[in-house]
Amino acid sequence: MKKPELLAPAGSFEHFKAAVENGADAVYFGGKMFNARQYADNFTDEEIKKAVKYAHSKGVKVYMTMNTLVGQTELEQAVRQAGEGAAEGIDAFIVQDMGLAGLLKEEFPHIPLHLSTQGTVYDSDGVKYAESLGFKRVVLAREMSLEDIKKCAEETEAELEIFVHGALCMCLSGQCAMSCLIGERSGNRGSCAQPCRKRYSLETVEGERIGEPGFLLSPRDISYLDELDGIIKSGVSSLKIEGRLKSPEYTALTVKTFRRYLDEAFESGEKPMVLKEDIEKLEQVFNRGGLSKGYLYGKQNAGILSGESPKHRGLFLGTVRNTRPSSVNSGKSVLEIDLKRELAVGDGIEIIGKGMPGGIVTYIRSSGGNVKSAGAGEKVWAGDIQGRIKKGDMIYKVSDRSLMKDIRQTYEKADTGREPVKGFFFAHKGGTIAFEAEDTRGRRARAEGSIILEKAVKAPTDREAVLKQLSGMGNTPYILAECSFDMDEDLMIPMSEVKKVRRKALESLENGKE
């Protein structure tokens, strides 16, 4: 049984860094045209080049989405855009349009084709047909159950990819015409107006209203974090996270969390024990009224719907006990809250009420005076919040400043321009030093010193000093990711010799000499 790939979304280069640095095996992104998320920042030709080089240096694959329907007059331009990605070495195209798929197969036969979930494949016959057309991988429809997925894996040879976290489309496999009809924007052309996220009322044919108006067509996001053992055993090849239009912090945290539990589930072969705090962190960065199991175990009916709100809800913080006008900011209010969870200055809150008021908490006052944060169970006054607020309104924490800061630190300082290399340092009495550098493709280059090493008379050279010198990569295109040592501990090693062998080995590696 092979561990499935963890596939992450990237709507911008910042998303791309967030995914790579937090453990994605592969990342998918779109160019400026012909991808199903036209409202994401997407990638210029220069960013594609930078992204592929950076990802491949980390051993991460890159998939280019070209998953919209393409008109006759656009085919030439679409193939040209694909060519830009092919020239940089992308690892696959994700395609919906069969005509475009045929052209890409002819023009770039060495690059695998993945059939988008909008290819509408629900069964093994659909997978087999996609195989016959030259697709190496099929992204299965999100409405398939785990049993159906298992059957497809048992009866077909193609790689199978499924969504394990993120938005669920109301329409079957994303084949929505409603957006085009009422908003003149087609999801099949990458510009869905998201009509399922609008407020509706339900009425009988006679015009009698049933229930209260609400977001009756808006599904919750799915999350299969605690179902990874069964998903692994189903035989799928890739676990896909949705979210090119969400934040880089969402990408980073979701990838990091799934990386941890995917590895744990694969190694143990058992159901992962998912911590409540990890689920809450996922919900804190994005959720629409909670997370659901989608169709993984069959139809869930109303259980998949968010109902109250189609946007990010955050986590329940408490209810408004009282309000008073702010003494500092006219028109804003200070709220009395019995906290159900921690609240800190800089966190964002939203109140479920008329106009959905909210804002950033600028100060918190507890029984002990003004504080930077307060914990669950404490009674506080927090402000200043804009909007009409009344007693009893529910309050949700929609952003956590500390969490977001911690997440950003996982990728903001990533070195995206240099390739990591492994180092191997050798030093033994009576011989010369030697240094080998190995790149991500497995190529090695070796350089040897010219001075015969002798036992140190006083203080011998330690590994830390050697490592510090070896790590000084300067203006080379490399960064030392790790280094192993095979050296005697009582030697006197000139740092000039270490610098020389490092420079020679890296020059040979860059020039393709081994």
PDB file of C-alpha atoms in Angstrom, residues 51-316:
ATOM      1  CA  ALA A  51       7.466  28.239  -8.464  1.00  0.00           C
ATOM      2  CA  VAL A  52       8.571  25.154 -10.417  1.00  0.00           C
ATOM      3  CA  LYS A  53      12.246  25.698  -9.585  1.00  0.00           C
ATOM      4  CA  TYR A  54      11.470  26.266  -5.913  1.00  0.00           C
ATOM      5  CA  ALA A  55       9.119  23.281  -5.614  1.00  0.00           C
ATOM      6  CA  HIS A  56      11.392  20.869  -7.444  1.00  0.00           C
ATOM      7  CA  SER A  57      14.292  21.928  -5.242  1.00  0.00           C
ATOM      8  CA  LYS A  58      12.236  20.659  -2.316  1.00  0.00           C
ATOM      9  CA  GLY A  59      11.111  17.483  -4.069  1.00  0.00           C
ATOM     10  CA  VAL A  60       7.556  18.804  -4.508  1.00  0.00           C
ATOM     11  CA  LYS A  61       5.554  18.292  -7.719  1.00  0.00           C
ATOM     12  CA  VAL A  62       3.708  21.064  -9.547  1.00  0.00           C
ATOM     13  CA  TYR A  63       0.388  20.693 -11.394  1.00  0.00           C
ATOM     14  CA  MET A  64      -0.976  23.392 -13.683  1.00  0.00           C
ATOM     15  CA  THR A  65      -4.756  23.785 -13.767  1.00  0.00           C
ATOM     16  CA  MET A  66      -6.287  24.407 -17.181  1.00  0.00           C
ATOM     17  CA  ASN A  67      -9.690  23.125 -16.133  1.00  0.00           C
ATOM     18  CA  THR A  68     -12.208  25.405 -17.862  1.00  0.00           C
ATOM     19  CA  LEU A  69     -14.106  24.870 -21.071  1.00  0.00           C
ATOM     20  CA  VAL A  70     -12.178  26.397 -23.977  1.00  0.00           C
ATOM     21  CA  GLY A  71     -13.699  28.006 -27.058  1.00  0.00           C
ATOM     22  CA  GLN A  72     -12.572  27.302 -30.611  1.00  0.00           C
ATOM     23  CA  THR A  73     -10.870  30.679 -30.966  1.00  0.00           C
ATOM     24  CA  GLU A  74      -9.042  30.211 -27.644  1.00  0.00           C
ATOM     25  CA  LEU A  75      -7.354  26.891 -28.307  1.00  0.00           C
ATOM     26  CA  GLU A  76      -4.180  28.360 -29.742  1.00  0.00           C
ATOM     27  CA  GLN A  77      -3.779  30.708 -26.778  1.00  0.00           C
ATOM     28  CA  ALA A  78      -4.484  27.876 -24.332  1.00  0.00           C
ATOM     29  CA  VAL A  79      -1.823  25.650 -25.888  1.00  0.00           C
ATOM     30  CA  ARG A  80       0.609  28.564 -25.803  1.00  0.00           C
ATOM     31  CA  GLN A  81      -0.008  29.063 -22.066  1.00  0.00           C
ATOM     32  CA  ALA A  82       0.428  25.345 -21.493  1.00  0.00           C
ATOM     33  CA  GLY A  83       3.704  25.556 -23.371  1.00  0.00           C
ATOM     34  CA  GLU A  84       5.011  28.121 -20.878  1.00  0.00           C
ATOM     35  CA  GLY A  85       4.374  25.668 -18.061  1.00  0.00           C
ATOM     36  CA  ALA A  86       5.785  22.743 -20.018  1.00  0.00           C
ATOM     37  CA  ALA A  87       8.981  24.668 -20.739  1.00  0.00           C
ATOM     38  CA  GLU A  88       9.522  25.179 -17.015  1.00  0.00           C
ATOM     39  CA  GLY A  89       9.019  21.496 -16.200  1.00  0.00           C
ATOM     40  CA  ILE A  90       5.571  21.234 -14.615  1.00  0.00           C
ATOM     41  CA  ASP A  91       4.587  17.711 -13.632  1.00  0.00           C
ATOM     42  CA  ALA A  92       1.009  17.522 -14.956  1.00  0.00           C
ATOM     43  CA  PHE A  93      -1.907  19.433 -16.501  1.00  0.00           C
ATOM     44  CA  ILE A  94      -5.341  19.330 -14.826  1.00  0.00           C
ATOM     45  CA  VAL A  95      -7.905  19.568 -17.636  1.00  0.00           C
ATOM     46  CA  GLN A  96     -11.694  19.534 -18.116  1.00  0.00           C
ATOM     47  CA  ASP A  97     -12.107  20.273 -21.842  1.00  0.00           C
ATOM     48  CA  MET A  98     -11.630  17.118 -23.939  1.00  0.00           C
ATOM     49  CA  GLY A  99     -10.574  19.044 -27.029  1.00  0.00           C
ATOM     50  CA  LEU A 100      -7.848  20.841 -25.108  1.00  0.00           C
ATOM     51  CA  ALA A 101      -6.790  17.557 -23.521  1.00  0.00           C
ATOM     52  CA  GLY A 102      -6.304  16.045 -26.979  1.00  0.00           C
ATOM     53  CA  LEU A 103      -4.157  18.971 -28.107  1.00  0.00           C
ATOM     54  CA  LEU A 104      -2.029  18.887 -24.958  1.00  0.00           C
ATOM     55  CA  LYS A 105      -1.468  15.163 -25.413  1.00  0.00           C
ATOM     56  CA  GLU A 106      -0.203  15.805 -28.949  1.00  0.00           C
ATOM     57  CA  GLU A 107       1.931  18.837 -28.126  1.00  0.00           C
ATOM     58  CA  PHE A 108       3.363  17.693 -24.780  1.00  0.00           C
ATOM     59  CA  PRO A 109       3.181  13.882 -24.704  1.00  0.00           C
ATOM     60  CA  HIS A 110       5.744  13.697 -21.880  1.00  0.00           C
ATOM     61  CA  ILE A 111       3.498  15.617 -19.425  1.00  0.00           C
ATOM     62  CA  PRO A 112       0.739  13.585 -17.721  1.00  0.00           C
ATOM     63  CA  LEU A 113      -2.899  14.658 -17.991  1.00  0.00           C
ATOM     64  CA  HIS A 114      -5.198  14.701 -14.974  1.00  0.00           C
ATOM     65  CA  LEU A 115      -8.947  14.843 -15.580  1.00  0.00           C
ATOM     66  CA  SER A 116     -10.513  17.577 -13.431  1.00  0.00           C
ATOM     67  CA  THR A 117     -13.371  16.840 -11.046  1.00  0.00           C
ATOM     68  CA  GLN A 118     -15.424  18.835 -13.558  1.00  0.00           C
ATOM     69  CA  GLY A 119     -14.902  15.944 -15.926  1.00  0.00           C
ATOM     70  CA  THR A 120     -17.860  14.475 -13.981  1.00  0.00           C
ATOM     71  CA  VAL A 121     -16.572  10.975 -13.280  1.00  0.00           C
ATOM     72  CA  TYR A 122     -18.645   8.993 -10.773  1.00  0.00           C
ATOM     73  CA  ASP A 123     -17.814   5.350 -11.469  1.00  0.00           C
ATOM     74  CA  SER A 124     -15.213   2.888 -12.681  1.00  0.00           C
ATOM     75  CA  ASP A 125     -16.543   2.982 -16.259  1.00  0.00           C
ATOM     76  CA  GLY A 126     -15.924   6.729 -16.288  1.00  0.00           C
ATOM     77  CA  VAL A 127     -12.389   6.194 -15.000  1.00  0.00           C
ATOM     78  CA  LYS A 128     -11.719   3.526 -17.636  1.00  0.00           C
ATOM     79  CA  TYR A 129     -12.974   5.827 -20.388  1.00  0.00           C
ATOM     80  CA  ALA A 130     -10.714   8.613 -19.130  1.00  0.00           C
ATOM     81  CA  GLU A 131      -7.808   6.144 -19.206  1.00  0.00           C
ATOM     82  CA  SER A 132      -8.614   5.291 -22.831  1.00  0.00           C
ATOM     83  CA  LEU A 133      -8.375   8.991 -23.686  1.00  0.00           C
ATOM     84  CA  GLY A 134      -4.881   9.212 -22.222  1.00  0.00           C
ATOM     85  CA  PHE A 135      -5.522  10.531 -18.715  1.00  0.00           C
ATOM     86  CA  LYS A 136      -3.100   9.224 -16.101  1.00  0.00           C
ATOM     87  CA  ARG A 137      -5.173  10.468 -13.174  1.00  0.00           C
ATOM     88  CA  VAL A 138      -8.864  11.145 -12.553  1.00  0.00           C
ATOM     89  CA  VAL A 139     -10.115  13.606  -9.926  1.00  0.00           C
ATOM     90  CA  LEU A 140     -13.313  11.932  -8.763  1.00  0.00           C
ATOM     91  CA  ALA A 141     -16.550  13.817  -8.173  1.00  0.00           C
ATOM     92  CA  ARG A 142     -17.022  15.057  -4.621  1.00  0.00           C
ATOM     93  CA  GLU A 143     -20.404  13.353  -4.347  1.00  0.00           C
ATOM     94  CA  MET A 144     -18.924   9.851  -4.365  1.00  0.00           C
ATOM     95  CA  SER A 145     -19.022   7.719  -1.234  1.00  0.00           C
ATOM     96  CA  LEU A 146     -15.985   5.947   0.173  1.00  0.00           C
ATOM     97  CA  GLU A 147     -17.421   2.609  -0.990  1.00  0.00           C
ATOM     98  CA  ASP A 148     -17.761   3.911  -4.553  1.00  0.00           C
ATOM     99  CA  ILE A 149     -14.223   5.241  -4.412  1.00  0.00           C
ATOM    100  CA  LYS A 150     -12.910   1.846  -3.271  1.00  0.00           C
ATOM    101  CA  LYS A 151     -14.710   0.142  -6.123  1.00  0.00           C
ATOM    102  CA  CYS A 152     -13.161   2.505  -8.663  1.00  0.00           C
ATOM    103  CA  ALA A 153      -9.707   1.803  -7.250  1.00  0.00           C
ATOM    104  CA  GLU A 154     -10.252  -1.955  -7.393  1.00  0.00           C
ATOM    105  CA  GLU A 155     -11.522  -1.976 -10.980  1.00  0.00           C
ATOM    106  CA  THR A 156      -9.218   0.557 -12.666  1.00  0.00           C
ATOM    107  CA  GLU A 157      -5.537   1.271 -13.191  1.00  0.00           C
ATOM    108  CA  ALA A 158      -5.541   5.078 -13.291  1.00  0.00           C
ATOM    109  CA  GLU A 159      -4.446   7.150 -10.319  1.00  0.00           C
ATOM    110  CA  LEU A 160      -7.439   8.459  -8.364  1.00  0.00           C
ATOM    111  CA  GLU A 161      -7.590  11.804  -6.599  1.00  0.00           C
ATOM    112  CA  ILE A 162     -10.246  12.915  -4.109  1.00  0.00           C
ATOM    113  CA  PHE A 163     -10.956  16.095  -2.160  1.00  0.00           C
ATOM    114  CA  VAL A 164     -10.419  15.720   1.593  1.00  0.00           C
ATOM    115  CA  HIS A 165     -10.867  19.291   2.834  1.00  0.00           C
ATOM    116  CA  GLY A 166     -12.480  22.499   1.639  1.00  0.00           C
ATOM    117  CA  ALA A 167     -15.533  23.838  -0.124  1.00  0.00           C
ATOM    118  CA  LEU A 168     -18.315  21.576  -1.336  1.00  0.00           C
ATOM    119  CA  CYS A 169     -20.236  22.675  -4.421  1.00  0.00           C
ATOM    120  CA  MET A 170     -24.037  22.520  -4.270  1.00  0.00           C
ATOM    121  CA  CYS A 171     -24.166  21.375  -7.888  1.00  0.00           C
ATOM    122  CA  LEU A 172     -23.060  17.872  -8.895  1.00  0.00           C
ATOM    123  CA  SER A 173     -19.322  17.854  -9.579  1.00  0.00           C
ATOM    124  CA  GLY A 174     -19.300  21.608 -10.083  1.00  0.00           C
ATOM    125  CA  GLN A 175     -21.396  21.445 -13.273  1.00  0.00           C
ATOM    126  CA  CYS A 176     -23.403  24.540 -12.329  1.00  0.00           C
ATOM    127  CA  ALA A 177     -25.407  26.548 -14.871  1.00  0.00           C
ATOM    128  CA  MET A 178     -27.194  28.650 -12.238  1.00  0.00           C
ATOM    129  CA  SER A 179     -24.333  31.142 -11.924  1.00  0.00           C
ATOM    130  CA  CYS A 180     -24.369  31.765 -15.659  1.00  0.00           C
ATOM    131  CA  LEU A 181     -28.166  32.076 -15.804  1.00  0.00           C
ATOM    132  CA  ILE A 182     -28.628  34.570 -12.969  1.00  0.00           C
ATOM    133  CA  GLY A 183     -25.200  36.190 -12.802  1.00  0.00           C
ATOM    134  CA  GLU A 184     -23.866  35.849 -16.349  1.00  0.00           C
ATOM    135  CA  ARG A 185     -20.708  34.314 -14.897  1.00  0.00           C
ATOM    136  CA  SER A 186     -19.966  30.662 -15.543  1.00  0.00           C
ATOM    137  CA  GLY A 187     -18.208  28.360 -13.115  1.00  0.00           C
ATOM    138  CA  ASN A 188     -17.180  26.277 -16.115  1.00  0.00           C
ATOM    139  CA  ARG A 189     -15.292  29.337 -17.328  1.00  0.00           C
ATOM    140  CA  GLY A 190     -13.621  30.000 -13.979  1.00  0.00           C
ATOM    141  CA  SER A 191     -15.824  32.829 -12.725  1.00  0.00           C
ATOM    142  CA  CYS A 192     -18.594  31.333 -10.592  1.00  0.00           C
ATOM    143  CA  ALA A 193     -20.790  33.989  -8.930  1.00  0.00           C
ATOM    144  CA  GLN A 194     -21.567  31.508  -6.134  1.00  0.00           C
ATOM    145  CA  PRO A 195     -25.379  31.734  -6.242  1.00  0.00           C
ATOM    146  CA  CYS A 196     -25.516  28.914  -3.686  1.00  0.00           C
ATOM    147  CA  ARG A 197     -24.074  31.336  -1.132  1.00  0.00           C
ATOM    148  CA  LYS A 198     -27.022  33.762  -1.477  1.00  0.00           C
ATOM    149  CA  ARG A 199     -30.041  34.099   0.841  1.00  0.00           C
ATOM    150  CA  TYR A 200     -33.222  32.336  -0.292  1.00  0.00           C
ATOM    151  CA  SER A 201     -36.724  31.663   0.976  1.00  0.00           C
ATOM    152  CA  LEU A 202     -38.629  28.438   0.417  1.00  0.00           C
ATOM    153  CA  GLU A 203     -42.240  28.725  -0.788  1.00  0.00           C
ATOM    154  CA  THR A 204     -44.980  26.427  -1.991  1.00  0.00           C
ATOM    155  CA  VAL A 205     -46.312  26.777  -5.535  1.00  0.00           C
ATOM    156  CA  GLU A 206     -49.189  28.775  -4.026  1.00  0.00           C
ATOM    157  CA  GLY A 207     -46.697  31.283  -2.594  1.00  0.00           C
ATOM    158  CA  GLU A 208     -46.883  30.186   1.043  1.00  0.00           C
ATOM    159  CA  ARG A 209     -43.528  30.564   2.781  1.00  0.00           C
ATOM    160  CA  ILE A 210     -42.048  27.523   4.478  1.00  0.00           C
ATOM    161  CA  GLY A 211     -39.798  28.345   7.398  1.00  0.00           C
ATOM    162  CA  GLU A 212     -37.528  31.367   7.611  1.00  0.00           C
ATOM    163  CA  PRO A 213     -35.365  32.774   4.800  1.00  0.00           C
ATOM    164  CA  GLY A 214     -31.738  31.729   5.001  1.00  0.00           C
ATOM    165  CA  PHE A 215     -28.748  30.397   3.134  1.00  0.00           C
ATOM    166  CA  LEU A 216     -30.644  27.319   2.085  1.00  0.00           C
ATOM    167  CA  LEU A 217     -28.253  26.158  -0.651  1.00  0.00           C
ATOM    168  CA  SER A 218     -24.907  26.882   1.016  1.00  0.00           C
ATOM    169  CA  PRO A 219     -22.936  23.725   1.943  1.00  0.00           C
ATOM    170  CA  ARG A 220     -20.469  23.539   4.782  1.00  0.00           C
ATOM    171  CA  ASP A 221     -16.863  22.793   3.915  1.00  0.00           C
ATOM    172  CA  ILE A 222     -15.813  19.147   4.143  1.00  0.00           C
ATOM    173  CA  SER A 223     -12.988  17.726   6.233  1.00  0.00           C
ATOM    174  CA  TYR A 224     -11.934  14.073   6.333  1.00  0.00           C
ATOM    175  CA  LEU A 225      -9.046  14.487   8.769  1.00  0.00           C
ATOM    176  CA  ASP A 226     -10.261  11.720  11.078  1.00  0.00           C
ATOM    177  CA  GLU A 227     -11.147   9.405   8.184  1.00  0.00           C
ATOM    178  CA  LEU A 228      -7.650   9.114   6.728  1.00  0.00           C
ATOM    179  CA  ASP A 229      -7.151   5.448   7.619  1.00  0.00           C
ATOM    180  CA  GLY A 230     -10.135   4.358   5.516  1.00  0.00           C
ATOM    181  CA  ILE A 231      -9.219   6.726   2.715  1.00  0.00           C
ATOM    182  CA  ILE A 232      -5.665   5.373   2.573  1.00  0.00           C
ATOM    183  CA  LYS A 233      -6.979   1.805   2.435  1.00  0.00           C
ATOM    184  CA  SER A 234      -9.380   2.741  -0.378  1.00  0.00           C
ATOM    185  CA  GLY A 235      -6.461   2.878  -2.797  1.00  0.00           C
ATOM    186  CA  VAL A 236      -6.571   6.533  -3.846  1.00  0.00           C
ATOM    187  CA  SER A 237      -3.335   8.135  -5.011  1.00  0.00           C
ATOM    188  CA  SER A 238      -3.843  11.771  -4.055  1.00  0.00           C
ATOM    189  CA  LEU A 239      -5.622  13.708  -1.288  1.00  0.00           C
ATOM    190  CA  LYS A 240      -6.600  17.170  -2.469  1.00  0.00           C
ATOM    191  CA  ILE A 241      -7.202  20.264  -0.364  1.00  0.00           C
ATOM    192  CA  GLU A 242      -9.495  22.914  -1.876  1.00  0.00           C
ATOM    193  CA  GLY A 243      -8.859  26.612  -1.336  1.00  0.00           C
ATOM    194  CA  ARG A 244      -7.117  28.696  -3.984  1.00  0.00           C
ATOM    195  CA  LEU A 245      -9.372  31.634  -3.054  1.00  0.00           C
ATOM    196  CA  LYS A 246      -8.739  31.285   0.686  1.00  0.00           C
ATOM    197  CA  SER A 247      -5.853  32.775   2.650  1.00  0.00           C
ATOM    198  CA  PRO A 248      -2.214  31.622   2.622  1.00  0.00           C
ATOM    199  CA  GLU A 249      -2.589  30.982   6.347  1.00  0.00           C
ATOM    200  CA  TYR A 250      -5.462  28.600   5.589  1.00  0.00           C
ATOM    201  CA  THR A 251      -3.244  26.752   3.112  1.00  0.00           C
ATOM    202  CA  ALA A 252      -0.339  26.553   5.555  1.00  0.00           C
ATOM    203  CA  LEU A 253      -2.341  25.307   8.524  1.00  0.00           C
ATOM    204  CA  THR A 254      -4.463  22.836   6.566  1.00  0.00           C
ATOM    205  CA  VAL A 255      -1.438  21.299   4.844  1.00  0.00           C
ATOM    206  CA  LYS A 256       0.543  21.135   8.075  1.00  0.00           C
ATOM    207  CA  THR A 257      -2.336  19.455   9.931  1.00  0.00           C
ATOM    208  CA  PHE A 258      -3.101  16.914   7.198  1.00  0.00           C
ATOM    209  CA  ARG A 259       0.614  16.164   6.802  1.00  0.00           C
ATOM    210  CA  ARG A 260       0.848  15.194  10.458  1.00  0.00           C
ATOM    211  CA  TYR A 261      -2.230  12.960  10.536  1.00  0.00           C
ATOM    212  CA  LEU A 262      -1.672  11.431   7.091  1.00  0.00           C
ATOM    213  CA  ASP A 263       1.803  10.294   8.139  1.00  0.00           C
ATOM    214  CA  GLU A 264       0.454   9.000  11.457  1.00  0.00           C
ATOM    215  CA  ALA A 265      -2.419   7.088   9.862  1.00  0.00           C
ATOM    216  CA  PHE A 266      -0.208   5.534   7.189  1.00  0.00           C
ATOM    217  CA  GLU A 267       2.488   4.437   9.617  1.00  0.00           C
ATOM    218  CA  SER A 268       0.082   2.993  12.195  1.00  0.00           C
ATOM    219  CA  GLY A 269      -2.560   1.671   9.794  1.00  0.00           C
ATOM    220  CA  GLU A 270      -5.156   2.838  12.282  1.00  0.00           C
ATOM    221  CA  LYS A 271      -7.668   5.635  12.642  1.00  0.00           C
ATOM    222  CA  PRO A 272      -5.768   8.781  13.702  1.00  0.00           C
ATOM    223  CA  MET A 273      -6.611  10.231  17.118  1.00  0.00           C
ATOM    224  CA  VAL A 274      -7.307  13.784  16.006  1.00  0.00           C
ATOM    225  CA  LEU A 275      -6.940  16.354  18.765  1.00  0.00           C
ATOM    226  CA  LYS A 276      -9.860  18.699  19.389  1.00  0.00           C
ATOM    227  CA  GLU A 277      -7.476  21.669  19.353  1.00  0.00           C
ATOM    228  CA  ASP A 278      -6.352  20.789  15.817  1.00  0.00           C
ATOM    229  CA  ILE A 279      -9.951  20.685  14.578  1.00  0.00           C
ATOM    230  CA  GLU A 280     -10.607  24.032  16.260  1.00  0.00           C
ATOM    231  CA  LYS A 281      -7.564  25.574  14.590  1.00  0.00           C
ATOM    232  CA  LEU A 282      -8.837  24.428  11.200  1.00  0.00           C
ATOM    233  CA  GLU A 283     -12.242  25.900  12.007  1.00  0.00           C
ATOM    234  CA  GLN A 284     -10.626  29.110  13.220  1.00  0.00           C
ATOM    235  CA  VAL A 285      -8.917  29.784   9.891  1.00  0.00           C
ATOM    236  CA  PHE A 286     -12.028  28.872   7.878  1.00  0.00           C
ATOM    237  CA  ASN A 287     -15.373  27.185   8.331  1.00  0.00           C
ATOM    238  CA  ARG A 288     -18.947  27.785   7.226  1.00  0.00           C
ATOM    239  CA  GLY A 289     -20.866  26.860  10.357  1.00  0.00           C
ATOM    240  CA  GLY A 290     -18.762  23.788  11.065  1.00  0.00           C
ATOM    241  CA  LEU A 291     -17.141  21.065   8.962  1.00  0.00           C
ATOM    242  CA  SER A 292     -18.979  18.109   7.445  1.00  0.00           C
ATOM    243  CA  LYS A 293     -18.304  14.625   6.045  1.00  0.00           C
ATOM    244  CA  GLY A 294     -19.899  15.616   2.749  1.00  0.00           C
ATOM    245  CA  TYR A 295     -20.947  12.526   0.814  1.00  0.00           C
ATOM    246  CA  LEU A 296     -18.173  10.266   2.113  1.00  0.00           C
ATOM    247  CA  TYR A 297     -20.728   7.970   3.750  1.00  0.00           C
ATOM    248  CA  GLY A 298     -23.599   8.620   1.381  1.00  0.00           C
ATOM    249  CA  LYS A 299     -26.209  11.352   1.320  1.00  0.00           C
ATOM    250  CA  GLN A 300     -26.218  13.561   4.407  1.00  0.00           C
ATOM    251  CA  ASN A 301     -29.235  15.674   3.405  1.00  0.00           C
ATOM    252  CA  ALA A 302     -29.474  18.885   5.466  1.00  0.00           C
ATOM    253  CA  GLY A 303     -26.370  17.922   7.448  1.00  0.00           C
ATOM    254  CA  ILE A 304     -24.123  19.305   4.737  1.00  0.00           C
ATOM    255  CA  LEU A 305     -25.718  22.780   4.763  1.00  0.00           C
ATOM    256  CA  SER A 306     -24.423  25.774   6.698  1.00  0.00           C
ATOM    257  CA  GLY A 307     -27.805  27.512   6.976  1.00  0.00           C
ATOM    258  CA  GLU A 308     -27.027  30.607   9.029  1.00  0.00           C
ATOM    259  CA  SER A 309     -24.129  32.067   7.075  1.00  0.00           C
ATOM    260  CA  PRO A 310     -22.318  31.312   3.801  1.00  0.00           C
ATOM    261  CA  LYS A 311     -19.017  32.852   4.870  1.00  0.00           C
ATOM    262  CA  HIS A 312     -16.325  32.166   7.433  1.00  0.00           C
ATOM    263  CA  ARG A 313     -17.902  31.686  10.860  1.00  0.00           C
ATOM    264  CA  GLY A 314     -14.935  31.204  13.179  1.00  0.00           C
ATOM    265  CA  LEU A 315     -15.477  29.831  16.702  1.00  0.00           C
ATOM    266  CA  PHE A 316     -18.207  30.605  19.211  1.00  0.00           C
TER     267      PHE A 316
END
